Amino acid sequence: SAKEEGRNGFRFYTRQLSSHVSERLVIENQLRQALEQQAFVLHYQPQVDVASGEIVGMEALLRWNSPERGLVPPDRFIPIAEDSGLIVPIGEWVLRAACAQAQAWRTAGLLEAPVAVNLSARQFDQSKLPELIAQVLEETGLPARLLELELTESLVMRDPERSSDILNRCKALGLQIAVDDFGTGYSSLAYLRRFPIDRLKIDRSFIKDIVEEPDDAAIARTVVAMAHSLRLAVVAEGVESVAQLRLLREWQCDIYQGFLSSRPLPGEEISALLAGLRAAHLVGLPL
Ligand code: C2E
Ligand code: MG
Ligand code: MG
Ligand code: MG
């Protein structure tokens, strides 16, 4: 009967719900262990100057090396880490590891460009964030100009006054600030400009179809021009083809990131890549 179906439906629903809840609890506990056992790793993706082809930055992207699940991408565990508050200590680990890696590349003479770290809202809520960053820079020896923070527009816009205070205090340390995934929120560039930001990263979804879709091309091109008129550098995310890069070059977009130049790679593989580039440069080979 309909009544019975309804009851079954309900029972089915609660079972689904509780398995979903306990799955989250399992992951939460495993994340806590991962933190103790240093089971997180950073991969790095080069940021490349559109005009010269030079590497001008590296974005640090978090992965969880789980004994049960293998290498887990951030979208699968960061939401749980955010809900449980674990993102705060995890984010602190990311900051330390990324700064230490950037300083290692720098002292090895491999790279003198900023490393970009993604921040989540919960980390941003910690009013001690600027102090933490100052402490990590001091510990690792990395000059502040070689650290970049990536924040999404929705994070910045949540509490504009507070954001502006925290960002100003971070900026006073001498680091770089980028707005990530630009275009996915509802903020206007003119409003964002009130914050001390250096770079705008155009979200991958706006870059994806610029070759095939004239409307998408018009939007991306306009964002580049508007950002430039506000003296912001522009990074295009998710560039996968030479045809996309050609358009970005025509629009004088500053920097690109994407599978076209490299997938995100473990630190050691990036070191090898940088060493290879340097060797080619020393013997005068074209890159
Ligand atoms: P995001 O900061 O926008 O990072 C860019 C994402 O696009 C990365 O996914 C990267 O692997 C992917 N990507 C880069 N180039 C291409 C391309 O050409 N094509 C395609 N299809 N994808 C490309 P990933 O590493 O899975 O990270 C996903 C998101 O997780 C990041 O988006 C960021 O929001 C978040 N995340 C990563 N690491 C951290 C972290 O340490 N802390 C926090 N709070 N969030 C992080
Ligand atoms: Mg990012
Ligand atoms: Mg992004
Ligand atoms: Mg994105």
PDB file of N, CA and C in Angstrom, residues 62 78-79 81-83 85-92 94 117-126 129 149-152 154-156 158 166 180:
ATOM      1  N   LEU A  62      46.347  20.668  -1.809  1.00  0.00           N
ATOM      2  CA  LEU A  62      46.385  19.640  -0.773  1.00  0.00           C
ATOM      3  C   LEU A  62      45.804  18.305  -1.245  1.00  0.00           C
ATOM      4  N   ILE A  78      37.832  18.323   2.129  1.00  0.00           N
ATOM      5  CA  ILE A  78      37.901  19.672   2.702  1.00  0.00           C
ATOM      6  C   ILE A  78      36.559  20.134   3.289  1.00  0.00           C
ATOM      7  N   PRO A  79      35.429  19.823   2.627  1.00  0.00           N
ATOM      8  CA  PRO A  79      34.154  20.215   3.250  1.00  0.00           C
ATOM      9  C   PRO A  79      33.978  19.612   4.656  1.00  0.00           C
ATOM     10  N   ALA A  81      36.468  18.638   6.643  1.00  0.00           N
ATOM     11  CA  ALA A  81      37.463  19.302   7.495  1.00  0.00           C
ATOM     12  C   ALA A  81      36.970  20.688   7.908  1.00  0.00           C
ATOM     13  N   GLU A  82      36.221  21.344   7.018  1.00  0.00           N
ATOM     14  CA  GLU A  82      35.686  22.669   7.349  1.00  0.00           C
ATOM     15  C   GLU A  82      34.594  22.572   8.402  1.00  0.00           C
ATOM     16  N   ASP A  83      33.647  21.654   8.200  1.00  0.00           N
ATOM     17  CA  ASP A  83      32.543  21.500   9.162  1.00  0.00           C
ATOM     18  C   ASP A  83      33.046  21.145  10.553  1.00  0.00           C
ATOM     19  N   GLY A  85      35.990  21.812  11.806  1.00  0.00           N
ATOM     20  CA  GLY A  85      36.995  22.726  12.336  1.00  0.00           C
ATOM     21  C   GLY A  85      38.422  22.227  12.134  1.00  0.00           C
ATOM     22  N   LEU A  86      38.555  20.968  11.662  1.00  0.00           N
ATOM     23  CA  LEU A  86      39.896  20.411  11.449  1.00  0.00           C
ATOM     24  C   LEU A  86      40.682  21.175  10.391  1.00  0.00           C
ATOM     25  N   ILE A  87      39.974  21.938   9.555  1.00  0.00           N
ATOM     26  CA  ILE A  87      40.661  22.687   8.506  1.00  0.00           C
ATOM     27  C   ILE A  87      41.642  23.695   9.107  1.00  0.00           C
ATOM     28  N   VAL A  88      41.397  24.110  10.345  1.00  0.00           N
ATOM     29  CA  VAL A  88      42.296  25.100  10.946  1.00  0.00           C
ATOM     30  C   VAL A  88      43.707  24.523  11.157  1.00  0.00           C
ATOM     31  N   PRO A  89      43.844  23.379  11.910  1.00  0.00           N
ATOM     32  CA  PRO A  89      45.183  22.793  12.005  1.00  0.00           C
ATOM     33  C   PRO A  89      45.713  22.245  10.670  1.00  0.00           C
ATOM     34  N   ILE A  90      44.818  21.729   9.825  1.00  0.00           N
ATOM     35  CA  ILE A  90      45.275  21.225   8.518  1.00  0.00           C
ATOM     36  C   ILE A  90      45.822  22.406   7.698  1.00  0.00           C
ATOM     37  N   GLY A  91      45.089  23.506   7.719  1.00  0.00           N
ATOM     38  CA  GLY A  91      45.509  24.694   6.978  1.00  0.00           C
ATOM     39  C   GLY A  91      46.839  25.253   7.486  1.00  0.00           C
ATOM     40  N   GLU A  92      47.045  25.128   8.779  1.00  0.00           N
ATOM     41  CA  GLU A  92      48.308  25.586   9.362  1.00  0.00           C
ATOM     42  C   GLU A  92      49.458  24.703   8.858  1.00  0.00           C
ATOM     43  N   VAL A  94      49.453  23.153   5.987  1.00  0.00           N
ATOM     44  CA  VAL A  94      49.628  23.527   4.572  1.00  0.00           C
ATOM     45  C   VAL A  94      50.527  24.760   4.455  1.00  0.00           C
ATOM     46  N   VAL A 117      48.881  29.726  -1.471  1.00  0.00           N
ATOM     47  CA  VAL A 117      48.213  28.825  -0.535  1.00  0.00           C
ATOM     48  C   VAL A 117      46.726  29.186  -0.487  1.00  0.00           C
ATOM     49  N   ASN A 118      45.859  28.163  -0.569  1.00  0.00           N
ATOM     50  CA  ASN A 118      44.415  28.386  -0.497  1.00  0.00           C
ATOM     51  C   ASN A 118      43.969  28.478   0.960  1.00  0.00           C
ATOM     52  N   LEU A 119      43.168  29.474   1.268  1.00  0.00           N
ATOM     53  CA  LEU A 119      42.653  29.616   2.633  1.00  0.00           C
ATOM     54  C   LEU A 119      41.157  29.341   2.647  1.00  0.00           C
ATOM     55  N   SER A 120      40.693  28.689   3.713  1.00  0.00           N
ATOM     56  CA  SER A 120      39.249  28.497   3.834  1.00  0.00           C
ATOM     57  C   SER A 120      38.691  29.501   4.834  1.00  0.00           C
ATOM     58  N   ALA A 121      37.358  29.640   4.800  1.00  0.00           N
ATOM     59  CA  ALA A 121      36.689  30.634   5.645  1.00  0.00           C
ATOM     60  C   ALA A 121      37.034  30.447   7.115  1.00  0.00           C
ATOM     61  N   ARG A 122      37.059  29.190   7.564  1.00  0.00           N
ATOM     62  CA  ARG A 122      37.329  28.938   8.988  1.00  0.00           C
ATOM     63  C   ARG A 122      38.693  29.457   9.414  1.00  0.00           C
ATOM     64  N   GLN A 123      39.681  29.352   8.523  1.00  0.00           N
ATOM     65  CA  GLN A 123      41.013  29.871   8.858  1.00  0.00           C
ATOM     66  C   GLN A 123      40.988  31.385   8.911  1.00  0.00           C
ATOM     67  N   PHE A 124      40.201  31.926   8.010  1.00  0.00           N
ATOM     68  CA  PHE A 124      40.103  33.371   7.896  1.00  0.00           C
ATOM     69  C   PHE A 124      39.410  33.960   9.117  1.00  0.00           C
ATOM     70  N   ASP A 125      38.552  33.148   9.756  1.00  0.00           N
ATOM     71  CA  ASP A 125      37.846  33.591  10.958  1.00  0.00           C
ATOM     72  C   ASP A 125      38.767  33.712  12.163  1.00  0.00           C
ATOM     73  N   GLN A 126      39.910  33.068  12.095  1.00  0.00           N
ATOM     74  CA  GLN A 126      40.858  33.162  13.205  1.00  0.00           C
ATOM     75  C   GLN A 126      41.510  34.536  13.158  1.00  0.00           C
ATOM     76  N   LEU A 129      45.247  35.057  12.369  1.00  0.00           N
ATOM     77  CA  LEU A 129      45.838  34.623  11.102  1.00  0.00           C
ATOM     78  C   LEU A 129      47.101  35.411  10.714  1.00  0.00           C
ATOM     79  N   LEU A 149      48.363  34.489  -0.764  1.00  0.00           N
ATOM     80  CA  LEU A 149      47.163  33.874  -0.195  1.00  0.00           C
ATOM     81  C   LEU A 149      46.072  33.890  -1.238  1.00  0.00           C
ATOM     82  N   GLU A 150      45.363  32.758  -1.390  1.00  0.00           N
ATOM     83  CA  GLU A 150      44.217  32.709  -2.304  1.00  0.00           C
ATOM     84  C   GLU A 150      42.936  32.630  -1.489  1.00  0.00           C
ATOM     85  N   LEU A 151      42.043  33.576  -1.736  1.00  0.00           N
ATOM     86  CA  LEU A 151      40.752  33.595  -1.050  1.00  0.00           C
ATOM     87  C   LEU A 151      39.657  33.710  -2.090  1.00  0.00           C
ATOM     88  N   THR A 152      38.518  33.067  -1.849  1.00  0.00           N
ATOM     89  CA  THR A 152      37.430  33.218  -2.814  1.00  0.00           C
ATOM     90  C   THR A 152      36.684  34.518  -2.542  1.00  0.00           C
ATOM     91  N   SER A 154      33.498  34.934  -2.248  1.00  0.00           N
ATOM     92  CA  SER A 154      32.426  34.790  -1.258  1.00  0.00           C
ATOM     93  C   SER A 154      32.985  34.880   0.157  1.00  0.00           C
ATOM     94  N   LEU A 155      34.201  34.359   0.339  1.00  0.00           N
ATOM     95  CA  LEU A 155      34.840  34.452   1.648  1.00  0.00           C
ATOM     96  C   LEU A 155      35.090  35.917   2.019  1.00  0.00           C
ATOM     97  N   VAL A 156      35.624  36.662   1.066  1.00  0.00           N
ATOM     98  CA  VAL A 156      35.945  38.062   1.315  1.00  0.00           C
ATOM     99  C   VAL A 156      34.679  38.884   1.589  1.00  0.00           C
ATOM    100  N   ARG A 158      31.760  37.902   2.804  1.00  0.00           N
ATOM    101  CA  ARG A 158      30.903  37.462   3.909  1.00  0.00           C
ATOM    102  C   ARG A 158      30.771  38.525   4.988  1.00  0.00           C
ATOM    103  N   ILE A 166      41.517  42.095   8.284  1.00  0.00           N
ATOM    104  CA  ILE A 166      42.470  40.967   8.277  1.00  0.00           C
ATOM    105  C   ILE A 166      43.388  41.045   7.055  1.00  0.00           C
ATOM    106  N   ASP A 180      40.484  34.005  -5.711  1.00  0.00           N
ATOM    107  CA  ASP A 180      40.391  32.726  -6.420  1.00  0.00           C
ATOM    108  C   ASP A 180      38.982  32.542  -7.003  1.00  0.00           C
TER     109      ASP A 180
END
